[in-house]
């Protein structure tokens, strides 16, 4: 353990911990960032999980939110080794009829593929895309009076609708399925309120900044953040899991990049009874079963568009995806799970030896499930890419228990830091004036269990650090509005 006093300590080096540590250090504080594992990064690590020479993203793979992050965009990350590669098509969605819907940078080319739903798609997305740069800082933030209330109201009108409602404006199975695949990232039944929000956000991100893949692996986002942090004087200590506050050096503020369950274990004795009760009621959601493959060739998708897409959503129709998510939510294993697949090596040759490839995929499973979903996931891929199994050289899997073992923030395999439904969208982890504060002075929570929630954007960490700067150090930072570069 580093000796001496610090102004602030951040526990956990996921994108939110890194963002918090950076903002505090940038404001003249002395900051120590502590990570339990030997390597920094949290959900941003990459490793040779299968065979030598094949680099796999252990958790996050595709980064629309990192590319759009109002805070990350203020940092000189490219000078610290971060370079993105951009797929030709951000996401493709194949159907049993052989067609595939796509989402790519050009909104018109995206809409063209939807045939009779072209105008419906443009009517839904165009206004949002035009206002996206102004809207994003308001969306990736805790509940507040927005800087752009009219634009925000326009977004909210559609965002709060369930997918099953908003897709009624489309006539084709392709447009409905495409929207459902985007929305299924919420890990909620598609009939839930506000499930359309994430679909709209992901589509608008594609049409503005794209869905980039970090060259060399997702770890390079974490490395660039850490390199910038140390370049401005920040200190990092790895290999130290914090189980008690007694392990920490003295500091005026401590920010935890952990979820409520862990926060209770570490600092519960410092909290009021009501705050402890609130944290204990926090709900975790579905888990994931994840597979990484080393492949002898690219995945032989029948639909051409899927071969040049960074992400492929495999789930066929709205009906099929809705059934799969509903069953999982009810604690059952879906026979035909919705599969999220990424093929990084097509766009980043450093990921695999020449001529070989990697693929990354997961499906949703009930929280805590130890079921092996390899067969079900590979069956789904084979359905749209016959011959896929023959390309497999090696594979590596994580069930939900292994996922939590790998990263204690993935409680029961929940990769979003808690259920992302309307009840926890703005009030995660508990209903408070500032969700980042705890009932104990100087202790904060900054993980994806706070607004705006899961994904690699660092904005939970940014807002938590901003709050600590105000409360503890008397610094009031300006609104982050003009930094969407
Ligand atoms: C399979 C999978 C796929 C994903 N795909 C994507 C994607 O494509 N795009 C995307 O944007 N997001 C994706 N995500 C989600 C994304 O990774 C997370 O939302 C994000 O990493 C959350 O960041 P965080 O900083 O809140 O926490 P984390 O990234 O989970 O980091 C928390 C860190 O804190 C450390 N820690 C925890 N407890 C302690 C302790 N007591 N003491 C010391 N250290 C501690 C952990 O070791 C970890 O390093 C994916 C996640 C998974 C698992």
Coordinates of C-alpha atoms and ligand atoms in Angstrom, one line a residue:
X1 CA 0.0 0.0 0.0
X2 CA 1.2 3.4 -0.9
X3 CA 2.1 5.4 2.2
X4 CA 1.1 9.0 3.0
X5 CA -2.1 11.0 2.8
X6 CA -4.1 11.6 -0.4
X7 CA -6.8 14.2 -1.1
X8 CA -8.8 11.4 -2.7
X9 CA -8.8 7.7 -3.2
X10 CA -10.7 5.8 -5.9
X11 CA -11.3 2.1 -5.4
X12 CA -11.7 0.2 -8.7
X13 CA -10.2 1.0 -12.0
X14 CA -13.1 0.4 -14.5
X15 CA -13.9 3.2 -16.9
X16 CA -15.8 5.0 -14.2
X17 CA -13.1 4.7 -11.6
X18 CA -10.5 5.9 -14.1
X19 CA -12.8 8.8 -15.1
X20 CA -13.3 9.8 -11.5
X21 CA -9.6 9.6 -10.7
X22 CA -8.7 11.7 -13.7
X23 CA -11.2 14.5 -13.0
X24 CA -10.1 14.8 -9.4
X25 CA -6.4 14.8 -10.3
X26 CA -7.1 17.4 -13.1
X27 CA -8.4 19.7 -10.4
X28 CA -5.2 19.8 -8.5
X29 CA -5.9 17.0 -5.9
X30 CA -3.5 14.2 -5.1
X31 CA -5.3 11.0 -6.1
X32 CA -4.6 7.3 -5.5
X33 CA -6.4 4.8 -7.7
X34 CA -6.6 1.3 -6.2
X35 CA -7.4 -1.9 -8.2
X36 CA -8.0 -5.4 -6.8
X37 CA -6.6 -7.2 -9.9
X38 CA -3.0 -7.1 -11.1
X39 CA -4.1 -5.2 -14.2
X40 CA -6.2 -2.1 -14.4
X41 CA -9.3 -1.7 -16.6
X42 CA -12.4 -3.5 -15.1
X43 CA -14.7 -4.2 -18.0
X44 CA -12.0 -3.0 -20.4
X45 CA -9.5 -5.8 -20.5
X46 CA -8.3 -8.0 -23.3
X47 CA -6.3 -11.2 -23.2
X48 CA -5.2 -14.4 -25.1
X49 CA -8.1 -16.4 -23.8
X50 CA -8.0 -19.2 -26.4
X51 CA -4.7 -19.7 -28.3
X52 CA -1.4 -17.7 -28.5
X53 CA -1.7 -14.8 -30.9
X54 CA -5.5 -14.4 -30.6
X55 CA -6.5 -11.3 -28.5
X56 CA -10.0 -11.4 -27.1
X57 CA -11.9 -8.7 -25.3
X58 CA -12.9 -10.2 -22.0
X59 CA -15.8 -7.9 -21.4
X60 CA -16.6 -4.8 -23.5
X61 CA -15.9 -5.0 -27.3
X62 CA -17.7 -2.2 -29.2
X63 CA -17.6 1.4 -28.0
X64 CA -20.2 3.8 -29.2
X65 CA -20.5 5.2 -25.7
X66 CA -16.8 5.7 -25.3
X67 CA -16.6 7.5 -28.6
X68 CA -19.5 9.7 -27.7
X69 CA -18.6 10.3 -24.0
X70 CA -18.6 14.0 -23.3
X71 CA -15.8 13.5 -20.7
X72 CA -13.5 11.1 -22.6
X73 CA -13.8 13.5 -25.6
X74 CA -12.0 16.2 -23.5
X75 CA -9.0 13.9 -22.9
X76 CA -6.0 13.5 -25.2
X77 CA -6.3 9.7 -25.3
X78 CA -4.9 9.3 -28.8
X79 CA -1.7 10.8 -27.5
X80 CA -1.7 8.0 -24.9
X81 CA -2.0 5.2 -27.4
X82 CA -5.7 4.9 -28.1
X83 CA -6.7 4.4 -31.8
X84 CA -10.1 3.3 -33.0
X85 CA -11.0 1.3 -36.1
X86 CA -14.5 1.8 -37.6
X87 CA -16.4 -1.1 -39.2
X88 CA -18.1 -0.4 -42.5
X89 CA -21.4 -1.4 -41.0
X90 CA -21.8 -0.8 -37.3
X91 CA -24.4 -3.5 -36.7
X92 CA -26.2 -6.1 -38.9
X93 CA -29.3 -8.1 -38.1
X94 CA -29.9 -11.3 -40.2
X95 CA -33.3 -12.9 -40.7
X96 CA -34.4 -16.4 -41.6
X97 CA -35.6 -15.0 -45.0
X98 CA -32.0 -14.4 -45.9
X99 CA -32.3 -10.6 -45.6
X100 CA -30.3 -8.5 -43.2
X101 CA -31.1 -5.0 -41.7
X102 CA -28.1 -2.8 -40.9
X103 CA -27.2 0.3 -39.0
X104 CA -24.3 2.4 -40.4
X105 CA -23.0 5.9 -40.2
X106 CA -25.2 7.1 -43.1
X107 CA -28.8 7.3 -41.9
X108 CA -30.0 7.3 -45.5
X109 CA -28.2 4.1 -46.4
X110 CA -29.5 2.5 -43.2
X111 CA -33.1 3.5 -44.1
X112 CA -32.8 2.5 -47.7
X113 CA -32.3 -1.2 -46.7
X114 CA -35.6 -1.1 -44.8
X115 CA -37.7 -0.7 -48.0
X116 CA -41.3 0.4 -47.2
X117 CA -40.1 1.4 -43.6
X118 CA -37.6 3.9 -45.0
X119 CA -39.6 6.9 -44.2
X120 CA -40.8 5.6 -40.8
X121 CA -37.1 5.1 -39.8
X122 CA -36.0 8.5 -41.0
X123 CA -39.0 10.2 -39.2
X124 CA -38.0 8.5 -36.0
X125 CA -34.2 8.9 -36.1
X126 CA -33.6 12.1 -38.1
X127 CA -34.7 14.7 -35.5
X128 CA -32.8 12.8 -32.8
X129 CA -29.6 12.6 -34.8
X130 CA -29.7 16.3 -35.6
X131 CA -29.9 17.1 -31.9
X132 CA -27.7 14.3 -30.6
X133 CA -24.5 16.4 -29.8
X134 CA -26.6 18.8 -27.6
X135 CA -28.7 16.0 -26.1
X136 CA -25.9 13.6 -25.1
X137 CA -24.5 15.5 -22.0
X138 CA -28.1 15.7 -20.7
X139 CA -28.8 12.0 -21.3
X140 CA -25.5 10.7 -19.9
X141 CA -26.2 12.4 -16.6
X142 CA -28.2 12.1 -13.3
X143 CA -31.7 13.5 -13.3
X144 CA -31.6 17.3 -13.7
X145 CA -33.4 20.1 -15.5
X146 CA -32.0 19.7 -19.0
X147 CA -30.0 22.4 -20.8
X148 CA -32.1 21.6 -23.9
X149 CA -35.6 20.9 -22.6
X150 CA -37.4 20.9 -25.9
X151 CA -35.0 18.5 -27.5
X152 CA -35.0 16.4 -24.4
X153 CA -38.8 16.2 -24.3
X154 CA -38.8 15.1 -27.9
X155 CA -36.3 12.3 -27.1
X156 CA -38.3 11.3 -23.9
X157 CA -41.5 11.0 -25.8
X158 CA -40.2 8.0 -27.8
X159 CA -37.6 6.8 -25.4
X160 CA -40.0 6.1 -22.6
X161 CA -42.2 3.9 -24.8
X162 CA -41.8 0.1 -24.6
X163 CA -40.3 -1.5 -27.7
X164 CA -43.4 -3.5 -28.4
X165 CA -45.3 -0.1 -28.7
X166 CA -42.8 1.9 -30.7
X167 CA -42.2 -0.8 -33.3
X168 CA -45.9 -0.5 -34.3
X169 CA -44.9 2.4 -36.5
X170 CA -42.9 -0.1 -38.7
X171 CA -44.6 -2.5 -41.2
X172 CA -41.6 -4.8 -42.0
X173 CA -40.2 -7.6 -39.8
X174 CA -36.8 -6.2 -40.7
X175 CA -37.3 -2.8 -39.2
X176 CA -39.1 -4.2 -36.1
X177 CA -36.4 -6.9 -35.6
X178 CA -33.6 -4.3 -36.0
X179 CA -35.1 -2.1 -33.3
X180 CA -35.7 -5.0 -31.0
X181 CA -32.1 -6.2 -31.3
X182 CA -30.8 -2.7 -30.3
X183 CA -33.3 -2.5 -27.4
X184 CA -32.3 -6.0 -26.1
X185 CA -29.1 -4.4 -24.8
X186 CA -31.2 -3.2 -21.9
X187 CA -31.5 -6.8 -20.6
X188 CA -35.2 -6.3 -19.9
X189 CA -38.5 -7.6 -21.3
X190 CA -39.2 -5.5 -24.4
X191 CA -42.7 -4.7 -23.1
X192 CA -41.1 -2.7 -20.3
X193 CA -41.3 1.1 -20.2
X194 CA -38.3 3.0 -21.5
X195 CA -36.8 0.0 -23.3
X196 CA -36.8 2.1 -26.5
X197 CA -34.3 4.6 -25.0
X198 CA -31.2 2.4 -25.4
X199 CA -32.2 1.4 -29.0
X200 CA -32.6 5.1 -30.0
X201 CA -29.3 6.0 -28.3
X202 CA -27.4 3.2 -30.0
X203 CA -28.8 4.0 -33.4
X204 CA -28.2 7.8 -33.0
X205 CA -24.6 7.0 -31.9
X206 CA -24.0 5.0 -35.0
X207 CA -25.3 7.8 -37.2
X208 CA -23.1 10.4 -35.5
X209 CA -19.8 9.0 -34.1
X210 CA -20.1 5.3 -35.1
X211 CA -19.4 2.2 -33.1
X212 CA -15.6 1.9 -33.0
X213 CA -13.4 -0.9 -32.0
X214 CA -10.1 0.0 -30.2
X215 CA -7.1 -1.2 -32.1
X216 CA -5.2 -3.9 -30.2
X217 CA -8.1 -4.6 -27.8
X218 CA -10.4 -2.8 -25.4
X219 CA -7.7 -2.7 -22.8
X220 CA -6.1 0.1 -24.8
X221 CA -8.9 2.4 -23.7
X222 CA -8.0 1.7 -20.1
X223 CA -4.3 1.9 -20.7
X224 CA -4.7 5.3 -22.4
X225 CA -6.9 6.6 -19.5
X226 CA -4.4 5.3 -17.0
X227 CA -1.4 6.7 -18.9
X228 CA -3.0 10.1 -19.0
X229 CA -3.9 9.9 -15.3
X230 CA -0.3 9.1 -14.3
X231 CA 1.0 11.8 -16.7
X232 CA -0.8 14.5 -14.7
X233 CA 0.5 13.1 -11.4
X234 CA -2.0 10.4 -10.4
X235 CA -0.8 7.2 -8.6
X236 CA -2.1 3.7 -9.2
X237 CA -1.8 0.7 -7.0
X238 CA -2.9 -2.8 -8.3
X239 CA -3.3 -6.2 -6.7
X240 CA -5.2 -4.8 -3.6
X241 CA -8.8 -5.8 -3.0
X242 CA -10.4 -3.5 -0.5
X243 CA -12.5 -5.4 2.0
X244 CA -12.4 -2.8 4.8
X245 CA -12.0 1.0 5.0
X246 CA -9.1 0.3 7.4
X247 CA -7.0 -0.8 4.3
X248 CA -7.2 2.7 2.8
X249 CA -4.7 5.5 3.4
X250 CA -6.2 8.7 4.9
X251 CA -8.1 10.8 2.4
X252 CA -10.8 13.5 2.5
X253 CA -12.9 11.7 -0.1
X254 CA -13.1 8.0 -1.2
X255 CA -15.0 7.1 -4.3
X256 CA -16.0 3.4 -4.9
X257 CA -16.2 1.9 -8.4
X258 CA -18.2 -1.0 -6.9
X259 CA -21.9 -2.0 -6.7
X260 CA -24.2 -1.5 -3.7
X261 CA -23.7 -5.1 -2.4
X262 CA -19.9 -4.6 -2.2
X263 CA -20.2 -1.1 -0.8
X264 CA -22.3 -2.4 2.0
X265 CA -19.6 -5.0 2.8
X266 CA -16.8 -2.5 2.8
X267 CA -18.4 0.6 4.4
X268 CA -21.8 -0.5 5.7
X269 CA -20.9 0.2 9.3
X270 CA -20.5 3.9 8.4
X271 CA -23.9 4.3 6.9
X272 CA -27.3 5.3 8.4
X273 CA -29.8 2.5 8.8
X274 CA -32.1 4.0 6.2
X275 CA -29.2 4.2 3.6
X276 CA -28.2 0.6 4.4
X277 CA -31.8 -0.5 3.9
X278 CA -32.0 1.3 0.6
X279 CA -28.7 -0.2 -0.7
X280 CA -29.8 -3.7 0.4
X281 CA -33.0 -3.3 -1.7
X282 CA -31.0 -2.6 -4.9
X283 CA -32.0 -5.0 -7.7
X284 CA -29.6 -6.9 -10.0
X285 CA -30.7 -8.1 -13.4
X286 CA -30.1 -10.9 -15.9
X287 CA -26.6 -12.3 -16.2
X288 CA -24.6 -13.2 -19.3
X289 CA -23.1 -16.4 -20.7
X290 CA -20.1 -15.3 -22.8
X291 CA -18.0 -17.2 -25.4
X292 CA -14.8 -16.2 -27.3
X293 CA -13.6 -18.2 -30.3
X294 CA -10.4 -18.5 -32.2
X295 CA -11.4 -19.1 -35.8
X296 CA -9.7 -20.5 -38.9
X297 CA -11.7 -18.1 -41.2
X298 CA -14.3 -15.3 -41.0
X299 CA -17.8 -16.4 -39.9
X300 CA -19.6 -17.5 -43.2
X301 CA -22.7 -15.5 -42.7
X302 CA -25.3 -16.1 -45.5
X303 CA -26.2 -12.4 -45.6
X304 CA -23.3 -10.4 -47.1
X305 CA -23.9 -7.4 -44.8
X306 CA -23.2 -9.4 -41.7
X307 CA -19.7 -10.2 -43.0
X308 CA -18.7 -6.5 -42.9
X309 CA -20.4 -5.6 -39.6
X310 CA -18.6 -5.0 -36.4
X311 CA -21.6 -6.3 -34.4
X312 CA -24.2 -8.8 -35.4
X313 CA -27.5 -9.1 -33.5
X314 CA -28.7 -12.7 -33.9
X315 CA -32.3 -13.2 -32.9
X316 CA -34.4 -13.0 -36.0
X317 CA -37.8 -11.3 -35.4
X318 CA -39.1 -8.9 -32.8
X319 CA -41.4 -11.7 -31.6
X320 CA -38.5 -14.1 -31.2
X321 CA -36.3 -11.6 -29.4
X322 CA -39.1 -10.5 -27.1
X323 CA -39.9 -14.1 -26.2
X324 CA -36.2 -14.8 -25.5
X325 CA -35.8 -11.8 -23.2
X326 CA -39.1 -12.4 -21.4
X327 CA -38.2 -16.0 -20.7
X328 CA -34.8 -15.1 -19.3
X329 CA -36.4 -12.3 -17.2
X330 CA -38.7 -15.0 -15.7
X331 CA -35.7 -17.2 -14.8
X332 CA -35.9 -19.6 -17.7
X333 CA -33.3 -20.5 -20.3
X334 CA -34.4 -19.5 -23.8
X335 CA -34.3 -22.2 -26.5
X336 CA -33.3 -19.6 -29.1
X337 CA -31.4 -17.0 -27.1
X338 CA -30.8 -13.5 -28.5
X339 CA -27.1 -13.4 -29.2
X340 CA -24.9 -10.3 -29.4
X341 CA -21.8 -11.1 -31.5
X342 CA -18.7 -9.0 -32.4
X343 CA -16.1 -9.8 -35.0
X344 CA -13.2 -7.5 -34.1
X345 CA -10.5 -9.2 -36.2
X346 CA -12.2 -8.3 -39.5
X347 CA -11.4 -4.7 -38.8
X348 CA -8.3 -5.0 -36.6
X349 CA -5.8 -7.5 -37.9
X350 CA -3.7 -7.3 -34.7
X351 CA -6.3 -9.5 -33.0
X352 CA -5.4 -12.8 -34.7
X353 CA -2.6 -14.3 -36.7
X354 CA -2.7 -13.7 -40.5
X355 CA -5.8 -15.2 -42.1
X356 CA -7.3 -16.3 -38.7
X357 CA -10.0 -14.5 -36.8
X358 CA -11.6 -14.0 -33.4
X359 CA -15.3 -13.8 -32.5
X360 CA -16.9 -12.6 -29.2
X361 CA -20.5 -13.3 -28.2
X362 CA -22.9 -13.5 -25.3
X363 CA -26.5 -14.3 -24.5
X364 CA -28.6 -13.3 -21.6
X365 CA -29.3 -15.9 -18.9
X366 CA -31.1 -15.7 -15.5
X367 CA -29.0 -14.0 -12.7
X368 CA -26.6 -16.6 -11.2
X369 CA -27.3 -19.3 -13.8
X370 CA -24.5 -21.9 -14.2
X371 CA -26.0 -23.3 -17.4
X372 CA -23.6 -23.9 -20.3
X373 CA -25.2 -22.0 -23.3
X374 CA -22.4 -22.9 -25.8
X375 CA -24.7 -25.2 -27.8
X376 CA -27.6 -22.8 -27.9
X377 CA -25.4 -19.9 -29.0
X378 CA -23.5 -21.8 -31.6
X379 CA -26.8 -23.2 -33.0
X380 CA -28.1 -19.6 -33.4
X381 CA -24.9 -18.6 -35.3
X382 CA -25.0 -21.7 -37.4
X383 CA -28.6 -20.8 -38.3
X384 CA -27.5 -17.7 -40.1
X385 CA -23.9 -18.8 -41.0
X386 CA -23.9 -22.5 -41.9
X387 CA -20.4 -24.0 -41.6
X388 CA -19.5 -21.7 -38.6
X389 CA -18.7 -24.7 -36.4
X390 CA -16.1 -25.9 -38.9
X391 CA -14.1 -22.7 -38.6
X392 CA -13.7 -23.1 -34.8
X393 CA -10.1 -23.7 -33.6
X394 CA -10.6 -23.1 -29.9
X395 CA -13.1 -21.5 -27.5
X396 CA -13.3 -20.0 -24.0
X397 CA -16.5 -19.6 -22.0
X398 CA -17.6 -17.7 -18.9
X399 CA -20.9 -18.6 -17.1
X400 CA -22.3 -16.0 -14.6
X401 CA -20.4 -17.4 -11.6
X402 CA -17.1 -17.2 -13.5
X403 CA -18.0 -13.7 -14.7
X404 CA -18.5 -12.5 -11.1
X405 CA -15.4 -14.4 -10.0
X406 CA -13.5 -12.5 -12.7
X407 CA -15.0 -9.1 -11.8
X408 CA -16.8 -8.7 -8.4
X409 CA -18.9 -5.9 -9.9
X410 CA -20.8 -8.4 -12.1
X411 CA -23.2 -9.6 -9.4
X412 CA -24.8 -12.9 -10.6
X413 CA -23.4 -12.1 -14.1
X414 CA -25.2 -8.7 -14.4
X415 CA -22.9 -6.6 -16.6
X416 CA -25.0 -3.4 -16.2
X417 CA -24.3 -2.9 -12.5
X418 CA -28.0 -3.5 -11.7
X419 CA -31.4 -3.7 -13.4
X420 CA -31.8 -0.8 -15.8
X421 CA -35.6 -0.4 -15.6
X422 CA -37.6 2.7 -15.0
X423 CA -37.5 2.1 -11.2
X424 CA -33.7 2.3 -11.2
X425 CA -32.9 4.4 -14.3
X426 CA -32.4 7.7 -12.5
X427 CA -32.5 6.6 -8.8
X428 CA -29.7 4.1 -9.0
X429 CA -28.5 3.1 -6.5
X430 CA -31.0 4.8 -4.2
X431 CA -33.4 7.8 -4.3
X432 CA -31.2 10.8 -3.1
X433 CA -30.7 14.3 -4.2
X434 CA -27.3 13.2 -5.6
X435 CA -27.1 9.5 -6.3
X436 CA -23.3 9.5 -6.0
X437 CA -23.3 10.6 -2.3
X438 CA -23.7 8.1 0.5
X439 CA -25.0 8.8 4.0
X440 CA -21.4 9.0 5.2
X441 CA -19.5 12.2 4.7
X442 CA -16.6 11.8 2.2
X443 CA -17.7 8.4 0.8
X444 CA -19.1 8.2 -2.7
X445 CA -20.2 5.6 -5.2
X446 CA -19.1 6.1 -8.8
X447 CA -19.8 2.8 -10.7
X448 CA -22.3 1.8 -13.3
X449 CA -24.8 1.3 -10.4
X450 CA -25.2 5.1 -10.6
X451 CA -26.6 7.2 -13.4
X452 CA -26.3 7.0 -16.4
X453 CA -25.6 3.3 -15.8
X454 CA -23.8 0.5 -17.8
X455 CA -21.5 0.8 -20.7
X456 CA -18.0 2.3 -21.2
X457 CA -18.5 6.1 -21.1
X458 CA -17.0 7.1 -17.7
X459 CA -19.8 9.5 -17.0
X460 CA -20.8 7.8 -13.7
X461 CA -17.3 8.4 -12.5
X462 CA -17.2 12.0 -13.9
X463 CA -20.4 13.0 -12.2
X464 CA -19.4 11.4 -8.9
X465 CA -16.1 13.1 -8.9
X466 CA -17.8 16.4 -9.8
X467 CA -20.0 16.0 -6.8
X468 CA -17.1 15.2 -4.5
X469 CA -15.2 18.2 -5.8
X470 CA -18.1 20.4 -4.8
X471 CA -19.0 18.9 -1.4
X472 CA -15.5 18.2 0.0
X473 CA -13.2 20.6 -1.8
X474 CA -15.6 23.5 -2.5
X475 CA -15.0 23.5 -6.3
X476 CA -18.0 23.9 -8.6
X477 CA -17.3 22.8 -12.1
X478 CA -19.0 24.2 -15.2
X479 CA -21.6 22.2 -17.1
X480 CA -20.1 19.8 -19.5
X481 CA -22.0 20.9 -22.6
X482 CA -19.5 22.0 -25.2
X483 CA -17.2 19.0 -25.2
X484 CA -18.9 16.8 -27.8
X485 CA -16.0 17.0 -30.2
Ligands
LIG1 C1 -19.3 -9.6 -21.5 C2 -19.5 -8.1 -21.4 C3 -19.6 -7.4 -22.6 C4 -19.8 -6.0 -22.5 N1 -19.8 -5.3 -23.7 C5 -19.8 -4.0 -23.7 C6 -19.6 -3.3 -24.9 O1 -19.4 -3.9 -26.0 N2 -19.6 -1.9 -24.9 C7 -19.8 -1.2 -23.7 O2 -19.8 0.0 -23.7 N3 -19.9 -1.9 -22.5 C8 -19.9 -3.2 -22.5 N4 -20.0 -3.9 -21.3 C9 -20.3 -3.2 -20.1 C10 -19.1 -2.5 -19.5 O3 -17.9 -3.3 -19.5 C11 -19.4 -2.0 -18.1 O4 -20.6 -1.3 -18.1 C12 -18.3 -1.0 -17.6 O5 -17.0 -1.7 -17.6 C13 -18.7 -0.6 -16.1 O6 -17.6 0.2 -15.7 P1 -17.3 0.5 -14.1 O7 -16.2 1.4 -14.0 O8 -18.6 0.9 -13.5 O9 -17.0 -1.0 -13.5 P2 -16.0 -2.1 -14.0 O10 -15.6 -1.9 -15.3 O11 -16.7 -3.4 -13.6 O12 -14.8 -2.0 -13.0 C14 -14.8 -2.2 -11.6 C15 -13.4 -2.4 -11.2 O13 -13.3 -2.3 -9.8 C16 -12.5 -3.4 -9.3 N5 -13.0 -3.7 -7.9 C17 -14.2 -4.1 -7.6 N6 -14.3 -4.3 -6.2 C18 -13.0 -3.9 -5.8 C19 -12.5 -3.8 -4.4 N7 -13.2 -4.2 -3.4 N8 -11.2 -3.4 -4.3 C20 -10.5 -3.1 -5.4 N9 -10.9 -3.1 -6.6 C21 -12.2 -3.5 -6.8 C22 -12.8 -4.5 -10.2 O14 -11.7 -5.5 -10.2 C23 -12.8 -3.8 -11.6 O15 -11.6 -3.7 -12.1 C24 -19.8 -5.3 -21.3 C25 -19.6 -6.0 -20.1 C26 -19.4 -7.4 -20.2 C27 -19.1 -8.2 -18.9

